[in-house]
Short mmCIF file of C-alpha atoms and ligand atoms in Angstrom, two decimals:
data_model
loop_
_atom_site.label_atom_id
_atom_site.label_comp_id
_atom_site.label_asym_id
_atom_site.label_seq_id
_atom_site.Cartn_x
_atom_site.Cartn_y
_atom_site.Cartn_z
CA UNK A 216 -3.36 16.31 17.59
CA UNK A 217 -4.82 13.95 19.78
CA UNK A 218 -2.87 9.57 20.12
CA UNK A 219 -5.81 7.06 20.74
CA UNK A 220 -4.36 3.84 21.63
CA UNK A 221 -8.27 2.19 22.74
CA UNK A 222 -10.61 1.22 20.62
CA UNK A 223 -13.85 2.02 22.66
CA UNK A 224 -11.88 5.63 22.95
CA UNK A 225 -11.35 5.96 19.31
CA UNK A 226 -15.35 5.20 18.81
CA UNK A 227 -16.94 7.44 21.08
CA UNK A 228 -14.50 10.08 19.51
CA UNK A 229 -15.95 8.90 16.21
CA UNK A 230 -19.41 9.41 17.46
CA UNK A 231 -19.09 12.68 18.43
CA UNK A 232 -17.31 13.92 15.27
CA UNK A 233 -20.31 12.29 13.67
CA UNK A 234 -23.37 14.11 15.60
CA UNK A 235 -21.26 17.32 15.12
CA UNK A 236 -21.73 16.99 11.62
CA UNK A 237 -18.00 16.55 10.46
CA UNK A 238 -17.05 14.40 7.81
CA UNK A 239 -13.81 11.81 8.35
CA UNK A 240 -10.94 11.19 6.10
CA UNK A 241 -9.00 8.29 6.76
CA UNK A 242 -5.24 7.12 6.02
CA UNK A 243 -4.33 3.39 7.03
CA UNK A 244 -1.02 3.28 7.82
CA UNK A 245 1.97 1.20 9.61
CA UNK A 246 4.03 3.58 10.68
CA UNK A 247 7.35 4.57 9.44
CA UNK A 248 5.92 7.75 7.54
CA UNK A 249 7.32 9.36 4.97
CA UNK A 250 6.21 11.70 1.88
CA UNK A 251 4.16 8.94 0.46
CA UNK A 252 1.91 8.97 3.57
CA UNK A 253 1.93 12.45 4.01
CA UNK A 254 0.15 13.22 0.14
CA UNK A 255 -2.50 10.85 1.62
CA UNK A 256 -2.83 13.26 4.59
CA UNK A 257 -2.48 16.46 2.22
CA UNK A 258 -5.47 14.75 -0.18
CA UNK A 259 -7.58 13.94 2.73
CA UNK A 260 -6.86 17.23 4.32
CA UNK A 261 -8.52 19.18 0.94
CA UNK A 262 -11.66 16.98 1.11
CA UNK A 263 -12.55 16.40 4.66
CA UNK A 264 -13.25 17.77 8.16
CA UNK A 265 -11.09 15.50 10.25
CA UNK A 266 -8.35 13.20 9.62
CA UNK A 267 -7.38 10.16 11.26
CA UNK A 268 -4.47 8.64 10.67
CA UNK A 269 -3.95 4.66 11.74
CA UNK A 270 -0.52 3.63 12.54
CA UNK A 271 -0.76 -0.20 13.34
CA UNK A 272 1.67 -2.45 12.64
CA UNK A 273 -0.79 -5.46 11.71
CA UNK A 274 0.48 -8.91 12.36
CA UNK A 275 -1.83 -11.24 10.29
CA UNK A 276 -0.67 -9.42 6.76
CA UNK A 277 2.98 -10.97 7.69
CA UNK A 278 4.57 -14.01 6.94
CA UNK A 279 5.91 -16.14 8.89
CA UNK A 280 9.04 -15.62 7.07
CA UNK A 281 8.71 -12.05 6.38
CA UNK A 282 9.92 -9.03 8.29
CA UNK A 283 7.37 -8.25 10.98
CA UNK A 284 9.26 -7.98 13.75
CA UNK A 285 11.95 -5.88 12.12
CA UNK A 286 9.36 -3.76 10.21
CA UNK A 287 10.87 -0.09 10.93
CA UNK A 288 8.50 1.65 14.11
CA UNK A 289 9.57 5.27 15.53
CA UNK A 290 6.25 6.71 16.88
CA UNK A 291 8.06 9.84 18.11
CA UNK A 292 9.11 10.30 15.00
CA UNK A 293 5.85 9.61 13.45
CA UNK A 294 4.06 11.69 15.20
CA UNK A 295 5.53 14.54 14.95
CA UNK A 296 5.41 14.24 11.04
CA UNK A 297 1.50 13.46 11.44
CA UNK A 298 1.09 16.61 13.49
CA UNK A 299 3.03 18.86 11.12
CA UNK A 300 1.07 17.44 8.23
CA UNK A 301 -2.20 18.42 10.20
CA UNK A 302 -3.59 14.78 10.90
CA UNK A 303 -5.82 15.41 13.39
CA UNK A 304 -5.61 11.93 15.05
CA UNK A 305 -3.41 9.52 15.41
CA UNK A 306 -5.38 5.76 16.12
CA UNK A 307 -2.68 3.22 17.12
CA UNK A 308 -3.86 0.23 18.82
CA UNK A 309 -2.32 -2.69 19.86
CA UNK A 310 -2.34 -5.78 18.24
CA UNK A 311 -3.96 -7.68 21.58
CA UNK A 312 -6.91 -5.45 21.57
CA UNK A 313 -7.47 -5.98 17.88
CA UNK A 314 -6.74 -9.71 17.63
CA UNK A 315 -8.18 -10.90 20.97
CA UNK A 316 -8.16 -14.68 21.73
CA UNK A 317 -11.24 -15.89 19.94
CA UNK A 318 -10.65 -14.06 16.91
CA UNK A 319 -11.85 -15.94 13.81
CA UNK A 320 -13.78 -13.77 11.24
CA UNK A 321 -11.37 -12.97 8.48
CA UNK A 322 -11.76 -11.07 4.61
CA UNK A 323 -10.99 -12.29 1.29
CA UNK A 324 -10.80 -10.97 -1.64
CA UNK A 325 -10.98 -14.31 -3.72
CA UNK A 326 -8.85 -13.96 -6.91
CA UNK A 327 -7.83 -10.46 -6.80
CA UNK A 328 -5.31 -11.97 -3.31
CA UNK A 329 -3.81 -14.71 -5.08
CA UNK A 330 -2.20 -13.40 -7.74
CA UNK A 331 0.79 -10.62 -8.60
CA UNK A 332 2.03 -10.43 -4.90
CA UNK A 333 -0.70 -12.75 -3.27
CA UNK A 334 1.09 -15.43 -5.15
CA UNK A 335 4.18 -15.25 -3.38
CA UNK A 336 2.93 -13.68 0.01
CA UNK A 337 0.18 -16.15 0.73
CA UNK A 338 -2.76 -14.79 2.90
CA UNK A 339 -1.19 -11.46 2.55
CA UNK A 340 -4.17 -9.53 0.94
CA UNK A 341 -6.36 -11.47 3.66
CA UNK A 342 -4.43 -9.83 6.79
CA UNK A 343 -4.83 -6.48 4.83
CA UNK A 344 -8.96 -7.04 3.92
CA UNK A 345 -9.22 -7.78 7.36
CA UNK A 346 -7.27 -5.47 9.18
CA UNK A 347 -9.11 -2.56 6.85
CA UNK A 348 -12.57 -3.67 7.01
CA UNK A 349 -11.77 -3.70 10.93
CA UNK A 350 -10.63 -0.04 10.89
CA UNK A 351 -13.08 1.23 8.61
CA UNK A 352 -15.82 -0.39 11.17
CA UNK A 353 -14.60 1.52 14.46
CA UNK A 354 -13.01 5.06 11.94
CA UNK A 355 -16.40 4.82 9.97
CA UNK A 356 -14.37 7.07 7.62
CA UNK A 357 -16.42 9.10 4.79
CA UNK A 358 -13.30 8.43 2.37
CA UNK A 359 -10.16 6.66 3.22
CA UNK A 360 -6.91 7.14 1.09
CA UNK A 361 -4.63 4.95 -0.10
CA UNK A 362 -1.90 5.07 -2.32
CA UNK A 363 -1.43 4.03 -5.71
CA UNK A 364 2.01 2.23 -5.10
CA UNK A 365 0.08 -0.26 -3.41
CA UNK A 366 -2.24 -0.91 -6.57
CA UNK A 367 -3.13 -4.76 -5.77
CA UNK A 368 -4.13 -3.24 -2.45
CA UNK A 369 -6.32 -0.48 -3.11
CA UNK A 370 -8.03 -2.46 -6.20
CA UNK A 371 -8.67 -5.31 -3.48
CA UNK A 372 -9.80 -3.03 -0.91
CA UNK A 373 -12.39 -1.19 -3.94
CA UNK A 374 -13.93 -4.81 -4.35
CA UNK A 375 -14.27 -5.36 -0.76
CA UNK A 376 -15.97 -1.97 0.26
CA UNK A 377 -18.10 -2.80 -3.00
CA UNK A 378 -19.09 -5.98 -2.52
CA UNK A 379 -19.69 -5.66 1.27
CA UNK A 380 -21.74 -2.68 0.65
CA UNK A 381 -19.13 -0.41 2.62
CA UNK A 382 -20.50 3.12 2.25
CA UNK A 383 -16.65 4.90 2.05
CA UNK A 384 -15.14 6.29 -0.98
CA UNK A 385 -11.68 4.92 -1.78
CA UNK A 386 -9.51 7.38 -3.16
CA UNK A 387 -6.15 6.53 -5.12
CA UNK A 388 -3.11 8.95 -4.89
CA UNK A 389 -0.25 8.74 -7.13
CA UNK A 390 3.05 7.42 -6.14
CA UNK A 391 5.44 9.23 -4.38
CA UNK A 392 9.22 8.88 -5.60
CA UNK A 393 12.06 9.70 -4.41
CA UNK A 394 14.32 12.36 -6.90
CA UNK A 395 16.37 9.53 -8.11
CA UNK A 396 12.62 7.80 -8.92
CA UNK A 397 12.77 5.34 -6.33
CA UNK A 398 8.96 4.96 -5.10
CA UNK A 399 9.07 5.95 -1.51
CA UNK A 400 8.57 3.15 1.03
CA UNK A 401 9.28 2.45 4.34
CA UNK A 402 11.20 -1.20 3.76
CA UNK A 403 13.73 1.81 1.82
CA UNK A 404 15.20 1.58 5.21
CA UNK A 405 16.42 -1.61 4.65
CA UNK A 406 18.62 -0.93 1.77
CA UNK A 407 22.56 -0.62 1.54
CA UNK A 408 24.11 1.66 -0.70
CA UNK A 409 24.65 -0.06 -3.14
CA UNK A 410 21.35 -2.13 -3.17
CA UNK A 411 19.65 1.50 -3.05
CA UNK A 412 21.54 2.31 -5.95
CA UNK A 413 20.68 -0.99 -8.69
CA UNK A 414 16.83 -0.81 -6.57
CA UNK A 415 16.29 2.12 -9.15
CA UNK A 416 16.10 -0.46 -11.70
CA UNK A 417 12.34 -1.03 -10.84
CA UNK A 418 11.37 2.50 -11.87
CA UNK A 419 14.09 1.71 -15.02
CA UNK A 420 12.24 -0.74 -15.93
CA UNK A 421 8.88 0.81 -15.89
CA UNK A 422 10.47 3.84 -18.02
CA UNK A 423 11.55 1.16 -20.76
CA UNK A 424 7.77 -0.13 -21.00
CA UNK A 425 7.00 3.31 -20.97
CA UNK A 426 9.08 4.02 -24.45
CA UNK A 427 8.10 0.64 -25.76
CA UNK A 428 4.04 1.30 -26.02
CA UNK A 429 4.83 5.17 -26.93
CA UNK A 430 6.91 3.46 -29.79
CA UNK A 431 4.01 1.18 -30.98
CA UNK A 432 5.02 -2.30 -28.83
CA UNK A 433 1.85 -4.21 -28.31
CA UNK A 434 2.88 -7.42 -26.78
CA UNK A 435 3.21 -7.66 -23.25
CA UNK A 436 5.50 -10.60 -23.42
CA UNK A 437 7.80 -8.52 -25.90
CA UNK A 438 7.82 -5.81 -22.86
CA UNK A 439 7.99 -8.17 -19.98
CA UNK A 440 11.07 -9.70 -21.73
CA UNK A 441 13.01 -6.27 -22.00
CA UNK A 442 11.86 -5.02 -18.59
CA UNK A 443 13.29 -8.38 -17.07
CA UNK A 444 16.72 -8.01 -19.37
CA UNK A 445 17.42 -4.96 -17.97
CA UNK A 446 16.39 -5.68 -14.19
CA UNK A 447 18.76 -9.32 -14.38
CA UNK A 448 21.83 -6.49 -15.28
CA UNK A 449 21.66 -5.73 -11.42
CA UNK A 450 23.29 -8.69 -9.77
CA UNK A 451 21.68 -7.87 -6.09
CA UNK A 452 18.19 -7.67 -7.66
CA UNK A 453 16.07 -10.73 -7.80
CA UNK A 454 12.54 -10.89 -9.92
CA UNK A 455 9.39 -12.37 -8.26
CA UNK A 456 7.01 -11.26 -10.51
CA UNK A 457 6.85 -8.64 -13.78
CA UNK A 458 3.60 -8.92 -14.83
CA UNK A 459 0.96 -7.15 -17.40
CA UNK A 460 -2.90 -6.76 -16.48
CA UNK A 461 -6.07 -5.77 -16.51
CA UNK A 462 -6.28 -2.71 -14.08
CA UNK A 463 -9.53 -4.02 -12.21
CA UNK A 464 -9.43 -8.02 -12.20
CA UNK A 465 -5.46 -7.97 -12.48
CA UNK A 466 -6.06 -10.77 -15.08
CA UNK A 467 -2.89 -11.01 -17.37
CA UNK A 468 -2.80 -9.21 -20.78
CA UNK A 469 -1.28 -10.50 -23.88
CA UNK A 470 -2.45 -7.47 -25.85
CA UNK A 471 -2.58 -3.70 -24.98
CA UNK A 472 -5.07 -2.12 -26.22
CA UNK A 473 -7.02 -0.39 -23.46
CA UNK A 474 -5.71 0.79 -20.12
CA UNK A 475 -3.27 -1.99 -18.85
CA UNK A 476 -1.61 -1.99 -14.93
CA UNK A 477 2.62 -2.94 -15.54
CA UNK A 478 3.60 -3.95 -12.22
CA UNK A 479 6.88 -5.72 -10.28
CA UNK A 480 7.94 -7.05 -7.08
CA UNK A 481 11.66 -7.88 -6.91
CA UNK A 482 14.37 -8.84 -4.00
CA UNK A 483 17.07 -6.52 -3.46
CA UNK A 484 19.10 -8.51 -1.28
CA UNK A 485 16.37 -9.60 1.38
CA UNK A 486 14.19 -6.59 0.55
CA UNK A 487 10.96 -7.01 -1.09
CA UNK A 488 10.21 -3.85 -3.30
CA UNK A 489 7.41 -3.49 -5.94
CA UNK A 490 6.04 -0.89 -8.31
CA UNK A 491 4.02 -0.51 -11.38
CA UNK A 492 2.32 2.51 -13.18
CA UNK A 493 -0.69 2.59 -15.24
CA UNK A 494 -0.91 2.87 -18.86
CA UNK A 495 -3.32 4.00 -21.53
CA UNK A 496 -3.27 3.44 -25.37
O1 LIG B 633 -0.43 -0.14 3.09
C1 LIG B 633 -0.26 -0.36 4.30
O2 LIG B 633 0.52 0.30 4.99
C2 LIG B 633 -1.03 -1.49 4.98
O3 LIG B 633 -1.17 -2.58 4.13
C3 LIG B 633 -2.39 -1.05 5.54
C4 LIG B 633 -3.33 -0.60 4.45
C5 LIG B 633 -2.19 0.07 6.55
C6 LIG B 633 -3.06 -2.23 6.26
O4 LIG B 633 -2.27 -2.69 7.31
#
């Protein structure tokens, strides 16, 4: 497994995997891996030549508020869990060489980055758009994989590579939990005990909506209202958003009746967690 911390490195490498034929998968990450990332890797592994992993953690998706300089990093760590997953190479540059002074082109994703967690974590989805498009510009990946935990990202990163006629397949791959259901995530870190313990009230939650459209409930504010009943029961847990939409303009949905996206962000203590799953009627 080759590390590639220079972006004119990482291209000619690119280059040459291209005249040779091979085809590129790609898996954004920041660092802190754990099984989520690694079922990127796995997917990516069936379908193409050569992975490429990015571990970057990416400043302008941060705010100024939130946890970037405490994010969790452990490139040792990571890197030894990339090479035993078979990632092929490991991109990690620094945040100087990919923000230089001067820097002013940035994406957005109108509408689809200001709502669910865009609402709360303004300019968010921007620092993600751009940090992406960036990567997919010097990975030129055939199909990059993302995962489906992330939903208001990958659905905002579809949009982009459509509407900026991005030839790369996006491919969604389902949430990884943890055996207790907890989705996997590297903020998990963050948790106490007992904060991990009420946290599993997100995936609760989702269960409950689950039942409620198996047993016939239609109305999303009906199943908004239970899911939040239940997830105010955990006194460390704090609700930002749970919210029902539309699964490609995340537009809120008073009605199921098609394929509807059920998704939360809470506090758990300081730590931001979200969630959601997709369902069909
Ligand atoms: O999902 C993430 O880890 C990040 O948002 C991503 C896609 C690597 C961009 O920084």
């Amino acid at each position: 497994m080759k590390l590639i911390d220079g972006i004119s490195r990482m291209a000619t490498l690119v280059k040459m995997l291209k005249k040779e034929g091979k085809s590129i998968g790609f898996v954004p990450t920041m660092g802190y891996l754990h099984e989520g990332h690694m079922s990127l890797v796995k997917a990516a592994k069936k379908h193409t030549d050569v992975v490429i992993m990015s571990i970057f953690v990416n400043p302008i998706q941060f705010g100024p508020k939130e946890d970037f300089k405490k994010y969790p990093r452990d490139i040792k760590r990571d890197e030894a869990l990339a090479a035993e997953t078979g990632v092929d190479i490991i991109f990690c540059p620094t945040a100087e060489e990919m923000y230089p002074e001067g820097f002013t082109t940035y994406v957005n994703v109108e509408g689809l980055s200001s709502v669910l967690c865009g609402a709360s974590r303004i300019g968010h989805f921007m620092g993600v758009a751009t940090v992406v498009a960036k990567l997919f510009n010097i990975i030129k990946p055939d199909v990059a994989y993302f995962g489906q935990k992330d939903a208001q990202q990958v659905i905002a990163i579809k949009q982009m590579v459509c509407d900026l006629n991005m030839d790369i397949e996006i491919k969604t791959i389902p949430t990884v939990r943890e055996s207790d259901g907890l989705a996997m995530s590297s903020r998990n870190i963050y948790l106490s005990e007992p904060q991990r313990r009420q946290a599993l009230v997100l995936k609760q939650s989702l269960d409950r909506a689950i039942n409620l459209v198996s047993a016939g409930e239609r109305s999303s504010e009906n199943i908004i209202k239970e899911m939040r009943s239940l997830i105010l029961r955990m006194p460390m847990v704090e609700i930002d958003y749970v919210s029902i939409v539309d699964t490609k303009n995340l537009k809120d949905i008073s009605d199921i009746s098609d394929e509807v996206l059920i998704a939360l962000a809470v506090f758990v203590g300081k730590t931001r967690l979200i969630d959601n799953i997709i369902v069909k009627v």
